[in-house]
Tab-separated table of N, CA and C and ligand atoms in Angstrom:
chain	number	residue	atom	x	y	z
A	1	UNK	N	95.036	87.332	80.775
A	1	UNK	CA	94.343	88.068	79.725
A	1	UNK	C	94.042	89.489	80.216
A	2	UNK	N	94.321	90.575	79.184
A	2	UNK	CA	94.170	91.779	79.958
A	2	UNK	C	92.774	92.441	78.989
A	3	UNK	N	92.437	93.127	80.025
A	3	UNK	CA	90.380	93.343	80.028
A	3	UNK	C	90.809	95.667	79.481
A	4	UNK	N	90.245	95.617	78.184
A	4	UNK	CA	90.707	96.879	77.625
A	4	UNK	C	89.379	97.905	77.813
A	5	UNK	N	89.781	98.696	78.066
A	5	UNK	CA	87.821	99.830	77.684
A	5	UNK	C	88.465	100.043	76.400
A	6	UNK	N	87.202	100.032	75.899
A	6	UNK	CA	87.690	100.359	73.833
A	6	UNK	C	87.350	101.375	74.054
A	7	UNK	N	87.275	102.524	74.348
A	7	UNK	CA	87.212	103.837	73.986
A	7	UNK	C	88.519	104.728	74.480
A	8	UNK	N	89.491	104.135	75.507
A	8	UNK	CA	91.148	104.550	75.483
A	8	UNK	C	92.020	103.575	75.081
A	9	UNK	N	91.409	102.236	74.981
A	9	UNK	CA	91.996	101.325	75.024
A	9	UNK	C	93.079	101.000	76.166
A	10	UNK	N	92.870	101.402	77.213
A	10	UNK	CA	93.821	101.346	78.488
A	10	UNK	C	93.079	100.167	79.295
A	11	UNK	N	94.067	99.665	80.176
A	11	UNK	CA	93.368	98.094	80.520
A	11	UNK	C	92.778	98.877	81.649
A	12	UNK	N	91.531	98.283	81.880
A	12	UNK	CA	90.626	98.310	83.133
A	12	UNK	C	91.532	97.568	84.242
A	13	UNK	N	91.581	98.775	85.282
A	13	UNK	CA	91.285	97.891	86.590
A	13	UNK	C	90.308	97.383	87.507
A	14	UNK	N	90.499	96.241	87.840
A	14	UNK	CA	89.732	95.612	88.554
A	14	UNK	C	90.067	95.188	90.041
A	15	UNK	N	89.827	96.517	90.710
A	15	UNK	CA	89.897	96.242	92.565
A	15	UNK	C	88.839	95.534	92.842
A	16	UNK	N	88.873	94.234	94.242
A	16	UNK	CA	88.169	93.865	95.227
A	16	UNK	C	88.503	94.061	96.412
A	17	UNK	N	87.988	94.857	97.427
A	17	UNK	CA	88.507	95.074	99.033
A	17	UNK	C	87.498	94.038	99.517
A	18	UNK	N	88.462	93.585	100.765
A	18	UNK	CA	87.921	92.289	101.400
A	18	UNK	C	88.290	92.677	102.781
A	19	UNK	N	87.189	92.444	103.819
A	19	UNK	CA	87.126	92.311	105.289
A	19	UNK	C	86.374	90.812	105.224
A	20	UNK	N	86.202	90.674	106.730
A	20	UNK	CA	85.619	89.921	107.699
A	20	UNK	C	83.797	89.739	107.011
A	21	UNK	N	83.199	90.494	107.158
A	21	UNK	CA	81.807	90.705	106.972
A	21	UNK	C	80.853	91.134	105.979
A	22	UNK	N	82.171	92.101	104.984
A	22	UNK	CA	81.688	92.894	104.408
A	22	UNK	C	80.179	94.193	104.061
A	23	UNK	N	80.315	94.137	105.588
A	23	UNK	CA	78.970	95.200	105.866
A	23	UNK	C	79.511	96.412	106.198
A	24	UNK	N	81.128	96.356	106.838
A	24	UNK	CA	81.518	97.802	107.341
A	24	UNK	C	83.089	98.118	106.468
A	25	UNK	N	84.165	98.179	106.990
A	25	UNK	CA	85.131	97.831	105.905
A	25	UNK	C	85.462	97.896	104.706
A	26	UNK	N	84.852	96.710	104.029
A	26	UNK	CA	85.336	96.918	101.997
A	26	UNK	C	84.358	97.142	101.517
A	27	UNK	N	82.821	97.413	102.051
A	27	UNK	CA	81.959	98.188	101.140
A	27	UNK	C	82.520	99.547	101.105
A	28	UNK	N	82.758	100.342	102.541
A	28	UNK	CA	83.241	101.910	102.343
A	28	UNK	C	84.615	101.531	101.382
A	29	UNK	N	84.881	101.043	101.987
A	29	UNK	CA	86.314	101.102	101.157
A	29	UNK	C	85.983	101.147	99.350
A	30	UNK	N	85.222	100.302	99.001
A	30	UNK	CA	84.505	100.307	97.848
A	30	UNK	C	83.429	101.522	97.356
A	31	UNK	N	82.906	102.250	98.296
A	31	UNK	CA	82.461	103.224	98.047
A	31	UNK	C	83.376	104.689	98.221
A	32	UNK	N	84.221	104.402	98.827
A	32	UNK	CA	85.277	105.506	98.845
A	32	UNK	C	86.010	105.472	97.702
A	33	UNK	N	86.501	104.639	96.788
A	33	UNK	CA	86.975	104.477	95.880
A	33	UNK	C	86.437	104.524	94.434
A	34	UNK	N	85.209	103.990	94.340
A	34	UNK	CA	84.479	104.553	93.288
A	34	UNK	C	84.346	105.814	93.135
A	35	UNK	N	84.012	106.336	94.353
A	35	UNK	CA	83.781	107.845	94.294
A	35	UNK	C	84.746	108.939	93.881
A	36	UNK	N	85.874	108.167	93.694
A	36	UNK	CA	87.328	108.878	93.647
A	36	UNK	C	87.448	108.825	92.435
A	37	UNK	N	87.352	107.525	91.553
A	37	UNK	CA	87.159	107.110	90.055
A	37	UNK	C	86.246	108.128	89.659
A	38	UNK	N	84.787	108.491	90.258
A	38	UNK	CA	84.085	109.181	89.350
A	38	UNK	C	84.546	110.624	89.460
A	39	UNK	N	84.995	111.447	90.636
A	39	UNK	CA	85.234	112.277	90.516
A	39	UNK	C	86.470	112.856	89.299
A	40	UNK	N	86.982	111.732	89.346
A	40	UNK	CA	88.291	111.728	88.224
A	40	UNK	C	87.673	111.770	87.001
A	41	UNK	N	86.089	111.101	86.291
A	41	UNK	CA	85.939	111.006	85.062
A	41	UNK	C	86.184	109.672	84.421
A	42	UNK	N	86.408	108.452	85.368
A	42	UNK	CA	87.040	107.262	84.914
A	42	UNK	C	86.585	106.423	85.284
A	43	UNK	N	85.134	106.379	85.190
A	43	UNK	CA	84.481	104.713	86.111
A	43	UNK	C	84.957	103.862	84.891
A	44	UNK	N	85.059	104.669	83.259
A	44	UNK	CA	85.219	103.525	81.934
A	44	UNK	C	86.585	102.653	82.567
A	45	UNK	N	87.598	102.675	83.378
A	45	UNK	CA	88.437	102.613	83.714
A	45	UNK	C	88.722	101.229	84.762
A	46	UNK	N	87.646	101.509	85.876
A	46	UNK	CA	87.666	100.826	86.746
A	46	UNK	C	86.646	99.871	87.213
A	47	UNK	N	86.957	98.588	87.791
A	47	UNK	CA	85.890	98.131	88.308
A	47	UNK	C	85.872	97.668	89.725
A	48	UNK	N	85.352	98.555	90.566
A	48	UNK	CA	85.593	97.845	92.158
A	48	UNK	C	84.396	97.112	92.364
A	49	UNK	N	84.770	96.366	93.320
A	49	UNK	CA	83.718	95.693	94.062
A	49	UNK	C	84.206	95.267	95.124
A	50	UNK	N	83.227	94.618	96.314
A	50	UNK	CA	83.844	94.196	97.554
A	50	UNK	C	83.551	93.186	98.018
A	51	UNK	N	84.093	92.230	98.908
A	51	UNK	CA	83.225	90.754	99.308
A	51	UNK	C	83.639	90.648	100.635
A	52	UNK	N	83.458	89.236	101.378
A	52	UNK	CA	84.022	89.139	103.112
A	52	UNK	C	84.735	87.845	102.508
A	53	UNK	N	84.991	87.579	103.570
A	53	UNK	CA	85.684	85.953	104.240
A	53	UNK	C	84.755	85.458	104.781
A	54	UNK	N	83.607	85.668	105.523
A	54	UNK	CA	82.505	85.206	106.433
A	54	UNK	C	81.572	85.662	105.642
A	55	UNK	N	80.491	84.687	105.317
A	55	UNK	CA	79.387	84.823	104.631
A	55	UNK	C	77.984	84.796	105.312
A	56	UNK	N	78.215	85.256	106.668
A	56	UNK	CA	77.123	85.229	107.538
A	56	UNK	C	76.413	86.762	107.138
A	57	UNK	N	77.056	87.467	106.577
A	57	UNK	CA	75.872	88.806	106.437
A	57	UNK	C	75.173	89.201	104.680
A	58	UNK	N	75.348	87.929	103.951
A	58	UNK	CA	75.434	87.708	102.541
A	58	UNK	C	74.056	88.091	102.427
A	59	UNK	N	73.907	89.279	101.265
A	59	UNK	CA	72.709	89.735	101.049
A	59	UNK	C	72.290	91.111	101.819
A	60	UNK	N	72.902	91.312	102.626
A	60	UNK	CA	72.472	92.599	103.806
A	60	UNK	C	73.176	93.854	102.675
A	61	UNK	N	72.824	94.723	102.831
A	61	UNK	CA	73.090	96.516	103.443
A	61	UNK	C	74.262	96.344	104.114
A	62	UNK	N	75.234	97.533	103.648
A	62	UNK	CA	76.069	98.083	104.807
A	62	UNK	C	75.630	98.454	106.361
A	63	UNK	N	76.219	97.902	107.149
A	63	UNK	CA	75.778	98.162	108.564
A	63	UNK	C	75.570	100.072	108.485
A	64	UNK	N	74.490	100.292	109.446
A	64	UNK	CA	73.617	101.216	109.361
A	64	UNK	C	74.538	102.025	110.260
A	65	UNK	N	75.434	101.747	111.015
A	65	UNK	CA	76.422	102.615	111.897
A	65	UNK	C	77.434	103.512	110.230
A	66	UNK	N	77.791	101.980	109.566
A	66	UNK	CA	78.900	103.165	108.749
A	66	UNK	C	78.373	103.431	107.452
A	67	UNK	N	76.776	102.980	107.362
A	67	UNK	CA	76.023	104.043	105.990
A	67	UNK	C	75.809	105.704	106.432
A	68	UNK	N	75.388	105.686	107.944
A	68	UNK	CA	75.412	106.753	108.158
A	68	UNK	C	76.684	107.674	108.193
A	69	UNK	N	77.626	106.989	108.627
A	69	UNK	CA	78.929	108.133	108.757
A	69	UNK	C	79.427	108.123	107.318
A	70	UNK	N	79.357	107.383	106.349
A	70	UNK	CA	79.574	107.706	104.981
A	70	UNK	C	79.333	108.803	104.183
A	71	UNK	N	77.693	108.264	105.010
A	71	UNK	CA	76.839	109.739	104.444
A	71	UNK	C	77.014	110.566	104.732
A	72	UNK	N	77.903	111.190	105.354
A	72	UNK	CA	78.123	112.227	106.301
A	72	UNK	C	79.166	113.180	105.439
A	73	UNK	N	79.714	112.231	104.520
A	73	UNK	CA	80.972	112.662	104.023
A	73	UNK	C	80.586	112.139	102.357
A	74	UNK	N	79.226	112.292	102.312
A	74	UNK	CA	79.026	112.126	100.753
A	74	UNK	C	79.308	110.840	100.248
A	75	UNK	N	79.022	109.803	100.861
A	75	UNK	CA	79.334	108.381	100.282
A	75	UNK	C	77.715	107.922	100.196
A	76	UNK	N	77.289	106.888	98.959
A	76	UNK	CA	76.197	106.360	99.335
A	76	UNK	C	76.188	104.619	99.635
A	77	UNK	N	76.687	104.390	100.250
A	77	UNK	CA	76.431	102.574	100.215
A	77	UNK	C	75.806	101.771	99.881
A	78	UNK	N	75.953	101.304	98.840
A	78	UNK	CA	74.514	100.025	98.684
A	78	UNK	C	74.888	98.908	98.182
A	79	UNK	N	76.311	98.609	98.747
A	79	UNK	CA	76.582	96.948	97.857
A	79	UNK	C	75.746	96.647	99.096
A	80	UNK	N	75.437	94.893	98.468
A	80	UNK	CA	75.007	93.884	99.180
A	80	UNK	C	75.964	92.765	99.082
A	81	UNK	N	76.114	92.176	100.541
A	81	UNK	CA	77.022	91.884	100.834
A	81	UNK	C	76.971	90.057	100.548
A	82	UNK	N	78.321	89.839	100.314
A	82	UNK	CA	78.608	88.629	99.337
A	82	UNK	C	79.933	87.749	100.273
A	83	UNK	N	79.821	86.622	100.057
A	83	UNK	CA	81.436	86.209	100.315
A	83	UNK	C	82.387	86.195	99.169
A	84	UNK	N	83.965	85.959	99.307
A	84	UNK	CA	84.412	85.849	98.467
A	84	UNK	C	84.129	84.539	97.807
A	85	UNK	N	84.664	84.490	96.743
A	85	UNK	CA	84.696	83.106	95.882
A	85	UNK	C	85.829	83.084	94.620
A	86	UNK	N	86.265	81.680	94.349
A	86	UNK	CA	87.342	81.517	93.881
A	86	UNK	C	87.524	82.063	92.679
A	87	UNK	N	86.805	82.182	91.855
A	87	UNK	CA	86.341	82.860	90.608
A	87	UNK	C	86.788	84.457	90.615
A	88	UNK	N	86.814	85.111	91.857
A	88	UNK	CA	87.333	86.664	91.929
A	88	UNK	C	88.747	86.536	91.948
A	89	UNK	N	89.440	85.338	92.484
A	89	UNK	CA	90.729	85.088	92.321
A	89	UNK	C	91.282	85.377	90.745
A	90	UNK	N	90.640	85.022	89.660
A	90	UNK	CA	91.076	85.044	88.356
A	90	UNK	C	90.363	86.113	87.859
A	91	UNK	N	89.158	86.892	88.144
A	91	UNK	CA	88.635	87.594	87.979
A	91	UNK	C	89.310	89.082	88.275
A	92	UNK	N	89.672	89.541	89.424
A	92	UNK	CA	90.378	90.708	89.568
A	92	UNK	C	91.775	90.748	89.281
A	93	UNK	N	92.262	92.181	89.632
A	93	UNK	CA	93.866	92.374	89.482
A	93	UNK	C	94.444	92.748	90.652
A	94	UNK	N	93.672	93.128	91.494
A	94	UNK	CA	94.208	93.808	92.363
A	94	UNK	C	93.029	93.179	94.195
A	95	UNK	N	93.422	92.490	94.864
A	95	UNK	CA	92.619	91.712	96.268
A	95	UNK	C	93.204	92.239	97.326
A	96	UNK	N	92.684	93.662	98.139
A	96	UNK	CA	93.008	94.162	98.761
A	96	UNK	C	92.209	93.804	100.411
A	97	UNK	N	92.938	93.501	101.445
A	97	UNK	CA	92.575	93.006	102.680
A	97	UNK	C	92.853	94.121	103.567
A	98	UNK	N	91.621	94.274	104.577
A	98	UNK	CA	91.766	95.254	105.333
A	98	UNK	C	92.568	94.888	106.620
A	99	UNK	N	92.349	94.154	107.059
A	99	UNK	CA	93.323	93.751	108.440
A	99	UNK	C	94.167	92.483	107.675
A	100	UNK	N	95.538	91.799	108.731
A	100	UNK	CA	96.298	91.204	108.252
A	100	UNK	C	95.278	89.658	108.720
A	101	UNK	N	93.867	89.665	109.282
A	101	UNK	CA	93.739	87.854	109.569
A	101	UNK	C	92.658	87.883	108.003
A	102	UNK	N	92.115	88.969	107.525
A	102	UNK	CA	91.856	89.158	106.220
A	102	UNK	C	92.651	88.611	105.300
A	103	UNK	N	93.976	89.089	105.122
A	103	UNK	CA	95.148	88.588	104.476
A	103	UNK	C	95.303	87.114	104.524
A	104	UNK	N	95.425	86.894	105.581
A	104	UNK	CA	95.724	85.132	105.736
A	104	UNK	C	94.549	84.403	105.567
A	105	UNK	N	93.530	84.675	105.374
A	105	UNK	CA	92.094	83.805	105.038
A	105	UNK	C	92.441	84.079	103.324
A	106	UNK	N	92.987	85.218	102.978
A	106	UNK	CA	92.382	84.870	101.661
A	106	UNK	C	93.780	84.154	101.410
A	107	UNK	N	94.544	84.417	101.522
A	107	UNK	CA	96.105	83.212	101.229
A	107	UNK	C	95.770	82.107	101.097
A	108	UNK	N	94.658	81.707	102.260
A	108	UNK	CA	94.364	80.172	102.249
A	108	UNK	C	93.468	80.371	100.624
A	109	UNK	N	92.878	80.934	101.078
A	109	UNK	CA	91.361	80.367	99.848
A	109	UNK	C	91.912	80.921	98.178
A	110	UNK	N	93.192	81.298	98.183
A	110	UNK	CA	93.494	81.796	97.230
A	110	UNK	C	94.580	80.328	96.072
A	111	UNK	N	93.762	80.177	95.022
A	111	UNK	CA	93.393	78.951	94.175
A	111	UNK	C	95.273	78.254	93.553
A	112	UNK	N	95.989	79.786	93.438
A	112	UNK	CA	97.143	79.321	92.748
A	112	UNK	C	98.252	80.531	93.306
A	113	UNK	N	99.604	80.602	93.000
A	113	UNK	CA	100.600	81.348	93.480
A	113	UNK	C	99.786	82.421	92.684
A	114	UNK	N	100.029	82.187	91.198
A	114	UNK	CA	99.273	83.650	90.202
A	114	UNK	C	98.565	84.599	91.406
A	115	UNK	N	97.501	83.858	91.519
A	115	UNK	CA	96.825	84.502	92.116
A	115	UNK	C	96.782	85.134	93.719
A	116	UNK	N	97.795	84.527	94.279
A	116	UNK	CA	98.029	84.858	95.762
A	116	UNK	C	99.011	86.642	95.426
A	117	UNK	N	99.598	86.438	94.369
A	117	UNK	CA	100.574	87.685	94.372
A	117	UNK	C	99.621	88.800	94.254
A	118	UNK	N	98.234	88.881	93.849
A	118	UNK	CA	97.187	89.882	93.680
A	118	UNK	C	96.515	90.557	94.939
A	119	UNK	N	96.858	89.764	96.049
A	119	UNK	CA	96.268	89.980	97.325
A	119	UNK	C	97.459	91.023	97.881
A	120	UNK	N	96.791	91.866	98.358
A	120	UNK	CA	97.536	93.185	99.234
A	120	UNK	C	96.905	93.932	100.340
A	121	UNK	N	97.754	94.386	101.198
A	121	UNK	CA	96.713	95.072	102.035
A	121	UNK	C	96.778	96.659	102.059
A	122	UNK	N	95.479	96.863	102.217
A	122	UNK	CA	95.035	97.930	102.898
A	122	UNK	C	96.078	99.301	103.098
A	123	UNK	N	96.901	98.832	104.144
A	123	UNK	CA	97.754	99.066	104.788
A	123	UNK	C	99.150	99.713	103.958
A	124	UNK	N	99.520	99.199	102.814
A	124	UNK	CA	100.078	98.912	102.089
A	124	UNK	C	100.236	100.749	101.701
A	125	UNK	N	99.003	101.332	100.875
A	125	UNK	CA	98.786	102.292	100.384
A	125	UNK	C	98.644	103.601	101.572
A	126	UNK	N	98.991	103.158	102.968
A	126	UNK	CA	98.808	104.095	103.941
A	126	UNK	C	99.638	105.152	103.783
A	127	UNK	N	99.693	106.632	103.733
A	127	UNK	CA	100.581	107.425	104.090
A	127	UNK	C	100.458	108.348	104.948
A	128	UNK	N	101.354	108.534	106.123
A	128	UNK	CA	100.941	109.252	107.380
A	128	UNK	C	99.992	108.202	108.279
A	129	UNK	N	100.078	107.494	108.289
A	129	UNK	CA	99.566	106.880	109.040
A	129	UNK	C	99.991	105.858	110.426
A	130	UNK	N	99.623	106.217	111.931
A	130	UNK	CA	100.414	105.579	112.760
A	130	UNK	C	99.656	103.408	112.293
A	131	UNK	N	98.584	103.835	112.406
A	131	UNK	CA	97.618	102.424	112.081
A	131	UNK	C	98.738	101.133	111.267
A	132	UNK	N	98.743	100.281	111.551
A	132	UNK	CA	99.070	99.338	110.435
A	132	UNK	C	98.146	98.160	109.800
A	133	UNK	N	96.413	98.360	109.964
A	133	UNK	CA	95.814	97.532	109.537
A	133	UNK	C	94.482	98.907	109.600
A	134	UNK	N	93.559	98.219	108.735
A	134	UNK	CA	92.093	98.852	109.192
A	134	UNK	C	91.459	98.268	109.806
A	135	UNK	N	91.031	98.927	111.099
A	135	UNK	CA	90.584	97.722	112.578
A	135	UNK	C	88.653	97.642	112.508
A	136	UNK	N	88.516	96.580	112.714
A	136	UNK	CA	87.230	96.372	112.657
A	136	UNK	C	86.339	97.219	113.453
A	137	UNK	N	85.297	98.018	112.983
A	137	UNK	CA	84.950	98.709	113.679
A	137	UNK	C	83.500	98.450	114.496
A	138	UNK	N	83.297	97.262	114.370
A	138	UNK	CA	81.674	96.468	114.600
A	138	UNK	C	81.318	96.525	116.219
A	139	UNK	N	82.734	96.675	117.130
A	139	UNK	CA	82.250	96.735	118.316
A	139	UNK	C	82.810	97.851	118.706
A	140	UNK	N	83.130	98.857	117.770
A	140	UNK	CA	83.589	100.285	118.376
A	140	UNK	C	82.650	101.574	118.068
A	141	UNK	N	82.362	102.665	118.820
A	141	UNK	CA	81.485	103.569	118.822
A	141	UNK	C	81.557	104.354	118.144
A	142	UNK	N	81.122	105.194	117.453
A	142	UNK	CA	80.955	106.181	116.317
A	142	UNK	C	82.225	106.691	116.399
A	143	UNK	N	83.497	106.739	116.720
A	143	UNK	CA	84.619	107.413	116.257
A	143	UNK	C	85.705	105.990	115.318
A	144	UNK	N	85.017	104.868	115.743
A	144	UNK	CA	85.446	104.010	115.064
A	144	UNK	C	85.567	104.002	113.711
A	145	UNK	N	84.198	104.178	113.390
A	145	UNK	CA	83.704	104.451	111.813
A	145	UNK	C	84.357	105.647	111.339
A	146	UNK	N	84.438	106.552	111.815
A	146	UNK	CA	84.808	107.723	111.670
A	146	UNK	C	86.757	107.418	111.499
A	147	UNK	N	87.421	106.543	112.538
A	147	UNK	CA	88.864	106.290	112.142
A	147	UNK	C	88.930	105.122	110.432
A	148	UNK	N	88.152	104.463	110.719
A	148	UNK	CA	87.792	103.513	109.388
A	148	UNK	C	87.646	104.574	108.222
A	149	UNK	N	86.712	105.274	108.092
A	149	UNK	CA	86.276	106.272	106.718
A	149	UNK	C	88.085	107.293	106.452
A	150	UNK	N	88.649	107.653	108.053
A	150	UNK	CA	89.757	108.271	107.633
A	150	UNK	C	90.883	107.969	106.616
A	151	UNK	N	91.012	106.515	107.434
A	151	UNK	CA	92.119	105.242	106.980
A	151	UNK	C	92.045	105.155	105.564
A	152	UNK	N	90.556	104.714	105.255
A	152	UNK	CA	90.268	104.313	103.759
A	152	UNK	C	90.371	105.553	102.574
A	153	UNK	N	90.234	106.692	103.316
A	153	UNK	CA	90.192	108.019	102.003
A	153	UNK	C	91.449	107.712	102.384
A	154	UNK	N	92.239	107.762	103.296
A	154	UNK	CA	93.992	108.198	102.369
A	154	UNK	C	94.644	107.199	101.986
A	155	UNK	N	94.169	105.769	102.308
A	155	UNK	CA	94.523	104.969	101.129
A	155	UNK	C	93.920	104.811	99.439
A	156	UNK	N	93.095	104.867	99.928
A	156	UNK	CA	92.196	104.654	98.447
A	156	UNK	C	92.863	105.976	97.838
A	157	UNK	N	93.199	107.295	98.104
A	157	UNK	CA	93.605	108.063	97.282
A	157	UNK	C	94.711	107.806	96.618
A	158	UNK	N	95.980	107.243	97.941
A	158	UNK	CA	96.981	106.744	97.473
A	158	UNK	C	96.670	105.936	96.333
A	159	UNK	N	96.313	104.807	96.494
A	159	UNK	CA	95.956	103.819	95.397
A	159	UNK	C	95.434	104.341	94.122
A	160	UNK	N	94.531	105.329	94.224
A	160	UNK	CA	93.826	105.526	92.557
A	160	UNK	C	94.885	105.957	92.248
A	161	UNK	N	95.940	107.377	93.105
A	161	UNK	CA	97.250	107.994	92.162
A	161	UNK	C	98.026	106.813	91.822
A	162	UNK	N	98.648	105.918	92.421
A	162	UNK	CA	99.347	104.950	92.006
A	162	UNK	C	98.874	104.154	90.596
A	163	UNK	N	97.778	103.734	90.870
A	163	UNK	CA	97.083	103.583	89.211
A	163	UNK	C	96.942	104.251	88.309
A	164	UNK	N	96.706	105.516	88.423
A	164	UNK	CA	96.302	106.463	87.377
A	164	UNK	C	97.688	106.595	86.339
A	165	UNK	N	98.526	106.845	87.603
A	165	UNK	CA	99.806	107.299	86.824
A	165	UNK	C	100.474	106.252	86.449
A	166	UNK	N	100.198	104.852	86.434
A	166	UNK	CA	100.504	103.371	86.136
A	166	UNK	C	101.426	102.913	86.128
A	167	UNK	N	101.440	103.230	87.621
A	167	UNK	CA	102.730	102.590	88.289
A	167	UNK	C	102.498	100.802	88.579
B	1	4NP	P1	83.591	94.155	108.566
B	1	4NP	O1	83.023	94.216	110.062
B	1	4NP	O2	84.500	92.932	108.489
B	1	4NP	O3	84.350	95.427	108.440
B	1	4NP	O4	82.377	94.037	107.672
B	1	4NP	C1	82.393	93.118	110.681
B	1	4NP	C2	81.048	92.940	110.515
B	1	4NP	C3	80.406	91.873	111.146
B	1	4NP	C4	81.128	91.009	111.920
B	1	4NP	C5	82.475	91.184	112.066
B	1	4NP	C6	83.130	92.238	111.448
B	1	4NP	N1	80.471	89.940	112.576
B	1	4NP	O5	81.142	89.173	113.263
B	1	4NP	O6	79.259	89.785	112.432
């Protein structure tokens, strides 16, 4: 079933970015991307949101290492953090994984083929980039966050152009 904004009548997309924890990772990633939507004029358009695979930080704040470097660069963070659940499987269009053991957790937990073809990574939308995953940055020091926030603006840009122009 496809989900319309009645005021272009163009189908909404619906991104979810998924890490490990969802405290560092697919919230920026989720806040890097909204921010891209609004600057465009098109939140009527889109709907991101973000979740983990591990539901040990469910309910928290973005870790306070990459609210600050967000902020640094004009992001504000404030999802609270959730696990995934099977229901986002039929719910979104688009299940984007930041590293590839991201990928294979949600393969498993992912309900039907339909829905496994929706899962993509990260990685995917990279251009110029030596990286082939977005690496967890929980035990790395402030340039970590700082390679994470890089990674995610030039994918997420990639990605909104790829949508916009509806490919
Ligand atoms: P994220 O980073 O997957 O980018 O949110 C992590 C946050 C917490 C943990 C691992 C990764 N942890 O093990 O608590």
């Amino acid at each position: 079933m496809k989900i319309y904004n009645n005021m272009s009548m163009s189908k909404i997309h619906k991104i979810l970015f998924v890490c490990l924890g969802n405290i560092c990772r697919s919230p920026a990633a989720q806040g890097v991307f909204q921010s891209i939507v609004d600057r465009n004029g098109r939140a009527d358009d889109f709907m991101v949101d973000s979740a983990g695979t591990y539901s040990g930080h469910r309910g928290q704040l973005p870790d306070r290492r990459m609210r600050s470097a967000a902020s640094h660069r004009g992001y504000d963070l404030t999802h609270r953090a959730r696990p995934v659940s099977v229901t986002d499987f039929l719910e979104f269009d688009l299940i984007i994984a930041m590293d590839d053991s991201n990928f294979t957790d949600l393969m498993h937990l992912s309900p039907s083929v339909e829905s496994s073809r929706k899962i993509k990574r990260m990685a995917d939308y990279f251009t110029g980039q030596s990286m082939t995953y977005v690496p967890d940055p929980y035990y790395m020091g402030h340039e970590g966050f700082e390679l994470v926030l890089d990674l995610l603006e030039n994918a997420c840009g990639n990605l909104y152009d790829s949508l916009a122009a509806g490919k």
